[in-house]
């Protein structure tokens, strides 16, 4: 999943959270009090009792939280664009257009016990992941997507008012979940080539003592990777490092899952959404030091990985040849797409180690309008308007025919 989210709590940027902004919402907000109250007027006879509004029950920091704008579901998009879902070329959410191997549909079609709750420990899946990754299953915990694990980690680690360190532009869920968990976000923006500003990160850790840092390799949205030296340097600091490897398969690099055995302050997150085309089934997993995983087991929802999700992920791992060939096709297509985008006079694409390519929109063209014009032609891409990424678009790598259709449209604009 990848959604457009409105920025939330941010400590080092002056942009404050606008919160709810419609006139009705603002009125409701000013009426709401921190604690539900019952007002009585006069001496009792003919007294006026006013019921508290519903939002007054909501925790204060959540009342200030901006809503996020999810990507539109296929069916809604299809109605809006007046096109059948299969006619829409969806290059806006880094999904894997090849989908999972055939074993997944077979396994889902023959589910024996859908009426029984799933295994709270996802034992079958964790054993398969241990075989797949080379890391023992004791270090592995599965979740309802990597998204669930990001939130679970924050719930276990952060007290209200604690700080996290975020390095934008990056995956916006870190910032969003921090806000939901009542934490403050300290931002150390990436350098102009999207590399981490490691000296600044080290300084900020020393001065501000954030509890954890979220690092993404390859990074969404630019596709850059973190080298061993930078990662080791950050791991030496007194901070919990959450390394998000949602796209690691497309990078040609080895996962750092096994590093959790030697670094008590490292967590590595991965997902089936990209590598196995299972974004809709919601399966993610993480590698954790034993001293941390124990607490996540205690705090997680018991049935966080559904029977369908576990069965699908296990079935996908049974066909590593398929996963490898799909990955190779996407990596090959990424290079072709990059070379073609370089030829578009108003785009500057960035080399990527992932299944998407970030492009700066130049020559006076408006990035938002480009996205909208492409959408009218049935091609969905992602547009950015954040402080760090004004005038950029991100294009997911699809099948060769998707690239062809995209290029045809880009050449018309
Ligand atoms: C960097 C990153 N991490 C995690 C996720 C979420 O993964 P999942 O689908 O497993 O929740 C995404 C989804 O786009 C992502 O870009």
Short mmCIF file of C-alpha atoms and ligand atoms in Angstrom, two decimals:
data_model
loop_
_atom_site.label_atom_id
_atom_site.label_comp_id
_atom_site.label_asym_id
_atom_site.label_seq_id
_atom_site.Cartn_x
_atom_site.Cartn_y
_atom_site.Cartn_z
CA UNK A 1 0.00 0.00 0.00
CA UNK A 2 1.11 3.47 -0.67
CA UNK A 3 -1.07 6.42 0.06
CA UNK A 4 -0.93 10.16 -0.22
CA UNK A 5 -0.88 11.43 3.30
CA UNK A 6 -1.21 14.93 4.57
CA UNK A 7 1.75 15.88 6.83
CA UNK A 8 1.11 15.59 10.52
CA UNK A 9 3.10 16.54 13.62
CA UNK A 10 6.42 17.99 12.66
CA UNK A 11 8.81 19.46 15.13
CA UNK A 12 11.47 20.99 12.94
CA UNK A 13 9.25 22.33 10.22
CA UNK A 14 7.23 25.42 10.86
CA UNK A 15 4.23 23.95 9.03
CA UNK A 16 1.74 23.28 11.78
CA UNK A 17 -0.99 20.79 11.41
CA UNK A 18 -4.08 22.44 10.02
CA UNK A 19 -6.30 19.70 11.43
CA UNK A 20 -9.93 19.66 10.47
CA UNK A 21 -10.68 22.67 8.34
CA UNK A 22 -14.26 22.72 7.10
CA UNK A 23 -16.41 25.38 8.79
CA UNK A 24 -18.57 22.73 10.44
CA UNK A 25 -15.53 20.81 11.58
CA UNK A 26 -13.92 23.93 13.00
CA UNK A 27 -17.10 24.82 14.83
CA UNK A 28 -17.32 21.33 16.25
CA UNK A 29 -13.71 21.50 17.33
CA UNK A 30 -14.18 24.71 19.22
CA UNK A 31 -17.19 23.20 20.97
CA UNK A 32 -15.32 20.10 22.00
CA UNK A 33 -13.63 19.95 25.36
CA UNK A 34 -10.83 17.68 26.53
CA UNK A 35 -13.17 15.79 28.85
CA UNK A 36 -16.81 15.07 28.08
CA UNK A 37 -18.87 17.38 30.22
CA UNK A 38 -22.47 17.85 31.15
CA UNK A 39 -23.52 21.44 31.59
CA UNK A 40 -26.39 22.43 33.80
CA UNK A 41 -27.82 25.89 33.88
CA UNK A 42 -29.80 27.62 36.63
CA UNK A 43 -30.93 26.00 39.82
CA UNK A 44 -32.18 22.75 38.44
CA UNK A 45 -35.72 23.60 37.45
CA UNK A 46 -35.72 24.15 33.71
CA UNK A 47 -31.97 23.44 33.63
CA UNK A 48 -30.28 23.07 30.23
CA UNK A 49 -28.26 19.89 29.71
CA UNK A 50 -26.07 19.80 26.67
CA UNK A 51 -24.73 16.48 25.44
CA UNK A 52 -21.03 16.42 24.62
CA UNK A 53 -20.26 16.06 20.94
CA UNK A 54 -18.83 12.72 19.84
CA UNK A 55 -15.40 14.12 19.02
CA UNK A 56 -14.94 15.28 22.60
CA UNK A 57 -14.37 11.62 23.52
CA UNK A 58 -11.47 11.34 21.08
CA UNK A 59 -7.94 11.70 22.44
CA UNK A 60 -6.73 15.28 22.08
CA UNK A 61 -3.72 14.57 19.87
CA UNK A 62 -5.90 12.57 17.48
CA UNK A 63 -8.38 15.39 17.20
CA UNK A 64 -5.52 17.44 15.79
CA UNK A 65 -4.49 14.75 13.32
CA UNK A 66 -4.99 15.41 9.63
CA UNK A 67 -6.94 12.81 7.72
CA UNK A 68 -5.07 10.95 5.04
CA UNK A 69 -6.12 10.64 1.45
CA UNK A 70 -6.02 7.01 0.48
CA UNK A 71 -5.44 5.93 -3.11
CA UNK A 72 -8.83 5.38 -4.74
CA UNK A 73 -10.02 1.77 -4.99
CA UNK A 74 -9.95 0.34 -8.50
CA UNK A 75 -13.75 0.26 -8.84
CA UNK A 76 -14.17 3.90 -7.76
CA UNK A 77 -11.37 4.97 -10.07
CA UNK A 78 -12.92 3.04 -12.90
CA UNK A 79 -16.30 4.77 -12.44
CA UNK A 80 -14.65 8.18 -12.16
CA UNK A 81 -12.56 7.73 -15.27
CA UNK A 82 -15.32 5.95 -17.17
CA UNK A 83 -12.98 3.05 -17.97
CA UNK A 84 -13.10 -0.64 -17.06
CA UNK A 85 -10.65 -1.57 -14.26
CA UNK A 86 -8.66 -3.73 -16.66
CA UNK A 87 -8.21 -0.72 -18.95
CA UNK A 88 -6.54 1.34 -16.22
CA UNK A 89 -2.76 1.26 -16.09
CA UNK A 90 -1.97 1.50 -12.43
CA UNK A 91 1.53 2.83 -11.88
CA UNK A 92 0.83 4.83 -8.72
CA UNK A 93 1.28 2.46 -5.76
CA UNK A 94 4.33 0.29 -6.52
CA UNK A 95 2.19 -2.81 -6.79
CA UNK A 96 3.50 -5.88 -8.60
CA UNK A 97 1.40 -6.20 -11.77
CA UNK A 98 2.33 -9.85 -12.26
CA UNK A 99 0.53 -10.85 -9.07
CA UNK A 100 1.37 -13.95 -7.07
CA UNK A 101 2.31 -17.39 -8.45
CA UNK A 102 -0.60 -19.72 -9.40
CA UNK A 103 -0.09 -21.74 -6.21
CA UNK A 104 -1.71 -18.86 -4.28
CA UNK A 105 -5.09 -19.02 -6.06
CA UNK A 106 -5.05 -22.80 -5.76
CA UNK A 107 -4.35 -22.65 -2.02
CA UNK A 108 -7.01 -19.99 -1.44
CA UNK A 109 -9.56 -22.05 -3.38
CA UNK A 110 -9.01 -25.05 -1.17
CA UNK A 111 -8.91 -23.40 2.26
CA UNK A 112 -10.06 -26.10 4.66
CA UNK A 113 -10.79 -24.21 7.87
CA UNK A 114 -11.73 -20.61 7.12
CA UNK A 115 -14.10 -20.71 10.11
CA UNK A 116 -11.26 -21.37 12.57
CA UNK A 117 -9.14 -18.48 13.87
CA UNK A 118 -5.64 -18.30 12.44
CA UNK A 119 -2.47 -19.36 14.25
CA UNK A 120 -1.54 -16.33 16.44
CA UNK A 121 2.12 -17.24 15.96
CA UNK A 122 1.92 -17.77 12.17
CA UNK A 123 4.15 -20.82 12.71
CA UNK A 124 3.92 -22.23 9.19
CA UNK A 125 4.71 -18.91 7.62
CA UNK A 126 7.58 -18.14 9.99
CA UNK A 127 9.13 -21.54 9.30
CA UNK A 128 8.87 -20.87 5.55
CA UNK A 129 10.37 -17.41 6.05
CA UNK A 130 13.24 -18.88 8.05
CA UNK A 131 14.02 -21.21 5.15
CA UNK A 132 13.68 -18.31 2.70
CA UNK A 133 15.83 -15.83 4.63
CA UNK A 134 18.32 -18.01 6.48
CA UNK A 135 17.29 -16.40 9.78
CA UNK A 136 15.76 -18.62 12.46
CA UNK A 137 12.02 -18.19 13.01
CA UNK A 138 12.54 -17.08 16.64
CA UNK A 139 13.66 -13.73 15.26
CA UNK A 140 10.70 -13.36 12.90
CA UNK A 141 7.23 -11.95 13.49
CA UNK A 142 4.58 -11.59 10.76
CA UNK A 143 2.00 -8.86 10.47
CA UNK A 144 -0.92 -7.52 8.50
CA UNK A 145 1.48 -5.86 6.06
CA UNK A 146 4.68 -4.09 7.05
CA UNK A 147 2.35 -1.20 7.86
CA UNK A 148 0.99 -3.04 10.89
CA UNK A 149 4.51 -3.72 12.13
CA UNK A 150 5.51 -0.05 11.84
CA UNK A 151 2.56 0.86 14.07
CA UNK A 152 3.19 -2.06 16.44
CA UNK A 153 6.82 -1.05 16.91
CA UNK A 154 5.77 2.51 17.69
CA UNK A 155 3.11 1.34 20.15
CA UNK A 156 5.73 -0.73 21.96
CA UNK A 157 8.51 1.84 21.92
CA UNK A 158 7.06 5.33 22.11
CA UNK A 159 5.57 7.13 25.07
CA UNK A 160 3.48 10.20 24.21
CA UNK A 161 5.88 13.07 23.61
CA UNK A 162 8.78 10.81 22.59
CA UNK A 163 10.54 11.66 19.35
CA UNK A 164 11.24 9.73 16.21
CA UNK A 165 13.75 10.71 13.55
CA UNK A 166 12.50 10.73 9.98
CA UNK A 167 14.52 11.42 6.81
CA UNK A 168 12.20 12.85 4.16
CA UNK A 169 11.41 12.43 1.42
CA UNK A 170 10.51 8.92 2.43
CA UNK A 171 7.56 6.63 3.15
CA UNK A 172 4.99 8.84 4.88
CA UNK A 173 3.57 6.13 7.15
CA UNK A 174 6.38 6.69 9.68
CA UNK A 175 5.26 10.26 10.20
CA UNK A 176 1.59 9.32 10.17
CA UNK A 177 1.95 6.51 12.73
CA UNK A 178 4.12 8.69 14.94
CA UNK A 179 1.32 11.25 15.04
CA UNK A 180 -1.26 8.57 15.84
CA UNK A 181 0.98 7.38 18.67
CA UNK A 182 1.38 10.89 20.09
CA UNK A 183 5.08 11.15 19.18
CA UNK A 184 6.98 14.09 17.74
CA UNK A 185 8.74 13.83 14.41
CA UNK A 186 12.18 15.32 14.00
CA UNK A 187 13.12 15.61 10.36
CA UNK A 188 16.60 15.40 8.93
CA UNK A 189 15.95 15.85 5.21
CA UNK A 190 17.96 13.84 2.70
CA UNK A 191 20.66 15.52 0.63
CA UNK A 192 19.91 16.73 -2.90
CA UNK A 193 20.92 13.31 -4.31
CA UNK A 194 18.56 11.68 -1.74
CA UNK A 195 21.44 10.21 0.28
CA UNK A 196 21.10 10.32 4.07
CA UNK A 197 22.72 13.27 5.81
CA UNK A 198 24.56 11.04 8.27
CA UNK A 199 26.60 13.70 10.14
CA UNK A 200 23.40 15.67 10.76
CA UNK A 201 21.56 12.53 11.86
CA UNK A 202 24.32 11.80 14.38
CA UNK A 203 24.19 15.39 15.69
CA UNK A 204 20.42 15.35 16.06
CA UNK A 205 20.51 12.01 17.88
CA UNK A 206 22.97 13.49 20.35
CA UNK A 207 21.03 16.72 20.86
CA UNK A 208 17.42 15.55 20.74
CA UNK A 209 17.64 11.91 21.86
CA UNK A 210 14.93 10.58 19.56
CA UNK A 211 13.98 7.01 20.47
CA UNK A 212 13.99 5.54 17.00
CA UNK A 213 14.90 6.31 13.43
CA UNK A 214 13.19 4.96 10.32
CA UNK A 215 15.49 4.19 7.40
CA UNK A 216 14.31 2.85 4.08
CA UNK A 217 16.46 0.94 1.65
CA UNK A 218 15.65 1.17 -1.21
CA UNK A 219 13.99 4.42 -0.25
CA UNK A 220 10.47 5.22 -1.38
CA UNK A 221 10.12 7.47 -3.45
CA UNK A 222 13.57 7.88 -5.00
CA UNK A 223 14.86 4.29 -5.00
CA UNK A 224 18.27 5.00 -3.43
CA UNK A 225 19.93 2.51 -1.10
CA UNK A 226 21.82 2.81 2.19
CA UNK A 227 25.39 1.53 2.22
CA UNK A 228 26.87 -0.59 5.02
CA UNK A 229 29.12 2.19 6.28
CA UNK A 230 26.26 4.66 6.82
CA UNK A 231 24.05 2.02 8.38
CA UNK A 232 26.79 0.85 10.75
CA UNK A 233 27.53 4.41 11.73
CA UNK A 234 23.89 5.03 12.66
CA UNK A 235 23.67 1.67 14.44
CA UNK A 236 26.48 2.78 16.73
CA UNK A 237 24.29 5.61 18.03
CA UNK A 238 21.96 5.21 21.03
CA UNK A 239 18.82 4.81 18.94
CA UNK A 240 16.56 2.02 17.71
CA UNK A 241 17.01 1.68 13.95
CA UNK A 242 14.04 0.41 11.94
CA UNK A 243 15.31 -0.53 8.49
CA UNK A 244 12.43 -0.86 6.04
CA UNK A 245 13.35 -3.25 3.23
CA UNK A 246 9.95 -3.36 1.51
CA UNK A 247 11.67 -3.19 -1.89
CA UNK A 248 14.95 -4.99 -1.16
CA UNK A 249 14.35 -7.74 -3.76
CA UNK A 250 14.64 -5.23 -6.62
CA UNK A 251 17.96 -3.83 -5.40
CA UNK A 252 20.24 -6.78 -6.08
CA UNK A 253 21.44 -6.42 -2.47
CA UNK A 254 21.22 -8.96 0.30
CA UNK A 255 18.67 -8.29 3.01
CA UNK A 256 20.13 -7.22 6.36
CA UNK A 257 17.65 -9.43 8.26
CA UNK A 258 20.49 -11.50 9.73
CA UNK A 259 22.11 -8.38 11.18
CA UNK A 260 19.52 -8.37 13.99
CA UNK A 261 21.51 -11.16 15.64
CA UNK A 262 24.45 -8.81 16.15
CA UNK A 263 22.68 -5.49 16.65
CA UNK A 264 20.30 -5.21 19.58
CA UNK A 265 19.04 -1.88 18.22
CA UNK A 266 18.11 -3.03 14.71
CA UNK A 267 14.75 -4.12 13.29
CA UNK A 268 14.38 -5.08 9.62
CA UNK A 269 10.96 -4.99 7.93
CA UNK A 270 9.93 -6.76 4.73
CA UNK A 271 6.71 -7.50 2.87
CA UNK A 272 4.97 -9.83 0.44
CA UNK A 273 3.20 -6.87 -1.16
CA UNK A 274 5.94 -6.13 -3.67
CA UNK A 275 8.03 -9.27 -4.09
CA UNK A 276 5.09 -11.67 -4.25
CA UNK A 277 2.30 -9.47 -5.66
CA UNK A 278 0.21 -9.91 -2.51
CA UNK A 279 -0.50 -6.27 -1.58
CA UNK A 280 -4.24 -7.00 -1.32
CA UNK A 281 -3.76 -9.95 1.05
CA UNK A 282 -1.70 -7.93 3.56
CA UNK A 283 1.33 -9.89 4.74
CA UNK A 284 4.49 -8.31 6.08
CA UNK A 285 7.22 -9.59 8.35
CA UNK A 286 10.04 -8.34 10.44
CA UNK A 287 13.34 -9.54 11.87
CA UNK A 288 13.85 -8.45 15.47
CA UNK A 289 16.49 -8.93 18.17
CA UNK A 290 15.23 -11.49 20.72
CA UNK A 291 15.26 -8.83 23.44
CA UNK A 292 12.69 -6.80 21.48
CA UNK A 293 10.52 -9.42 19.78
CA UNK A 294 9.35 -10.76 23.13
CA UNK A 295 7.42 -7.55 23.79
CA UNK A 296 5.93 -7.35 20.30
CA UNK A 297 4.48 -10.82 20.84
CA UNK A 298 2.81 -9.56 23.99
CA UNK A 299 1.41 -6.39 22.40
CA UNK A 300 0.27 -7.57 18.98
CA UNK A 301 -3.33 -8.43 18.12
CA UNK A 302 -3.58 -12.21 18.45
CA UNK A 303 -5.02 -12.86 14.98
CA UNK A 304 -3.20 -10.19 13.01
CA UNK A 305 -2.34 -12.47 10.07
CA UNK A 306 -5.51 -13.99 8.59
CA UNK A 307 -5.76 -17.60 7.45
CA UNK A 308 -5.98 -16.41 3.83
CA UNK A 309 -2.91 -14.19 4.25
CA UNK A 310 -0.77 -16.93 5.82
CA UNK A 311 -1.84 -19.56 3.30
CA UNK A 312 -1.14 -17.18 0.40
CA UNK A 313 2.30 -16.18 1.65
CA UNK A 314 3.30 -19.81 2.24
CA UNK A 315 2.05 -20.77 -1.23
CA UNK A 316 4.02 -17.91 -2.80
CA UNK A 317 7.21 -19.07 -1.10
CA UNK A 318 6.69 -22.53 -2.57
CA UNK A 319 7.46 -21.13 -6.00
CA UNK A 320 10.75 -19.23 -5.64
CA UNK A 321 11.41 -19.63 -9.38
CA UNK A 322 8.30 -17.57 -10.15
CA UNK A 323 9.22 -14.86 -7.63
CA UNK A 324 12.71 -14.66 -9.08
CA UNK A 325 11.53 -14.44 -12.69
CA UNK A 326 8.94 -11.75 -11.90
CA UNK A 327 11.59 -9.76 -10.05
CA UNK A 328 13.97 -10.08 -13.01
CA UNK A 329 11.26 -8.91 -15.41
CA UNK A 330 10.57 -5.84 -13.26
CA UNK A 331 14.26 -4.99 -12.88
CA UNK A 332 14.78 -5.31 -16.63
CA UNK A 333 11.71 -3.20 -17.31
CA UNK A 334 12.89 -0.57 -14.82
CA UNK A 335 16.05 -0.06 -16.88
CA UNK A 336 14.08 0.18 -20.13
CA UNK A 337 11.62 2.63 -18.54
CA UNK A 338 14.47 4.74 -17.15
CA UNK A 339 16.11 5.03 -20.58
CA UNK A 340 12.81 5.97 -22.20
CA UNK A 341 11.97 8.56 -19.52
CA UNK A 342 15.39 10.15 -20.04
CA UNK A 343 14.28 10.98 -23.58
CA UNK A 344 11.18 12.88 -22.43
CA UNK A 345 12.24 16.55 -22.62
CA UNK A 346 10.28 17.66 -19.55
CA UNK A 347 11.30 14.83 -17.21
CA UNK A 348 14.44 14.13 -15.20
CA UNK A 349 14.31 10.52 -13.96
CA UNK A 350 16.46 9.26 -11.09
CA UNK A 351 18.28 5.92 -11.20
CA UNK A 352 16.41 3.52 -8.93
CA UNK A 353 17.15 0.26 -7.12
CA UNK A 354 13.44 -0.42 -6.74
CA UNK A 355 10.27 -1.03 -8.74
CA UNK A 356 9.54 2.68 -9.29
CA UNK A 357 11.26 5.71 -10.75
CA UNK A 358 11.12 9.23 -9.34
CA UNK A 359 11.09 12.03 -11.94
CA UNK A 360 11.50 15.76 -11.59
CA UNK A 361 9.02 17.55 -13.84
CA UNK A 362 10.86 20.38 -15.61
CA UNK A 363 10.53 22.91 -18.42
CA UNK A 364 7.65 24.79 -16.83
CA UNK A 365 5.36 21.75 -16.82
CA UNK A 366 3.17 21.29 -13.78
CA UNK A 367 3.60 17.92 -12.04
CA UNK A 368 0.02 17.81 -10.73
CA UNK A 369 -1.41 18.60 -14.15
CA UNK A 370 0.80 15.92 -15.69
CA UNK A 371 -0.59 13.37 -13.24
CA UNK A 372 -4.17 14.51 -13.95
CA UNK A 373 -3.72 14.49 -17.73
CA UNK A 374 -2.30 10.97 -17.59
CA UNK A 375 -5.19 9.87 -15.35
CA UNK A 376 -7.66 11.11 -17.97
CA UNK A 377 -5.86 8.85 -20.44
CA UNK A 378 -6.17 5.91 -18.03
CA UNK A 379 -2.60 5.94 -16.71
CA UNK A 380 -2.23 6.49 -12.95
CA UNK A 381 1.02 7.83 -11.51
CA UNK A 382 1.86 9.40 -8.15
CA UNK A 383 2.39 13.13 -7.80
CA UNK A 384 4.21 14.88 -4.91
CA UNK A 385 3.74 18.30 -3.47
CA UNK A 386 5.62 18.06 -0.18
CA UNK A 387 8.23 20.53 1.00
CA UNK A 388 11.03 18.22 -0.12
CA UNK A 389 9.42 17.09 -3.35
CA UNK A 390 7.58 19.89 -5.09
CA UNK A 391 7.12 19.17 -8.76
CA UNK A 392 8.00 15.48 -8.76
CA UNK A 393 6.16 12.40 -9.90
CA UNK A 394 6.82 8.74 -9.17
CA UNK A 395 6.10 6.05 -11.74
CA UNK A 396 5.88 2.40 -10.73
CA UNK A 397 7.45 -0.16 -13.03
CA UNK A 398 4.83 -2.25 -14.80
CA UNK A 399 4.81 -4.80 -17.59
CA UNK A 400 6.40 -3.84 -20.94
CA UNK A 401 2.96 -3.03 -22.38
CA UNK A 402 2.34 -0.62 -19.49
CA UNK A 403 5.58 1.19 -20.28
CA UNK A 404 4.58 1.39 -23.95
CA UNK A 405 1.16 2.88 -23.11
CA UNK A 406 2.70 5.36 -20.65
CA UNK A 407 5.28 6.52 -23.19
CA UNK A 408 2.62 6.99 -25.84
CA UNK A 409 0.66 9.24 -23.47
CA UNK A 410 3.74 11.17 -22.30
CA UNK A 411 4.67 11.89 -25.89
CA UNK A 412 1.21 13.35 -26.50
CA UNK A 413 1.52 15.85 -23.63
C1 LIG B 1 8.80 1.77 2.20
C2 LIG B 1 7.53 1.02 2.43
N1 LIG B 1 7.40 0.29 3.54
C3 LIG B 1 6.28 -0.40 3.79
C4 LIG B 1 5.23 -0.38 2.90
C5 LIG B 1 3.97 -1.10 3.27
O1 LIG B 1 4.07 -2.43 3.02
P1 LIG B 1 2.81 -3.38 3.29
O2 LIG B 1 2.02 -3.44 2.04
O3 LIG B 1 3.45 -4.70 3.63
O4 LIG B 1 2.06 -2.81 4.44
C6 LIG B 1 5.32 0.35 1.73
C7 LIG B 1 4.19 0.37 0.79
O5 LIG B 1 4.13 1.03 -0.19
C8 LIG B 1 6.49 1.09 1.48
O6 LIG B 1 6.63 1.85 0.39
#
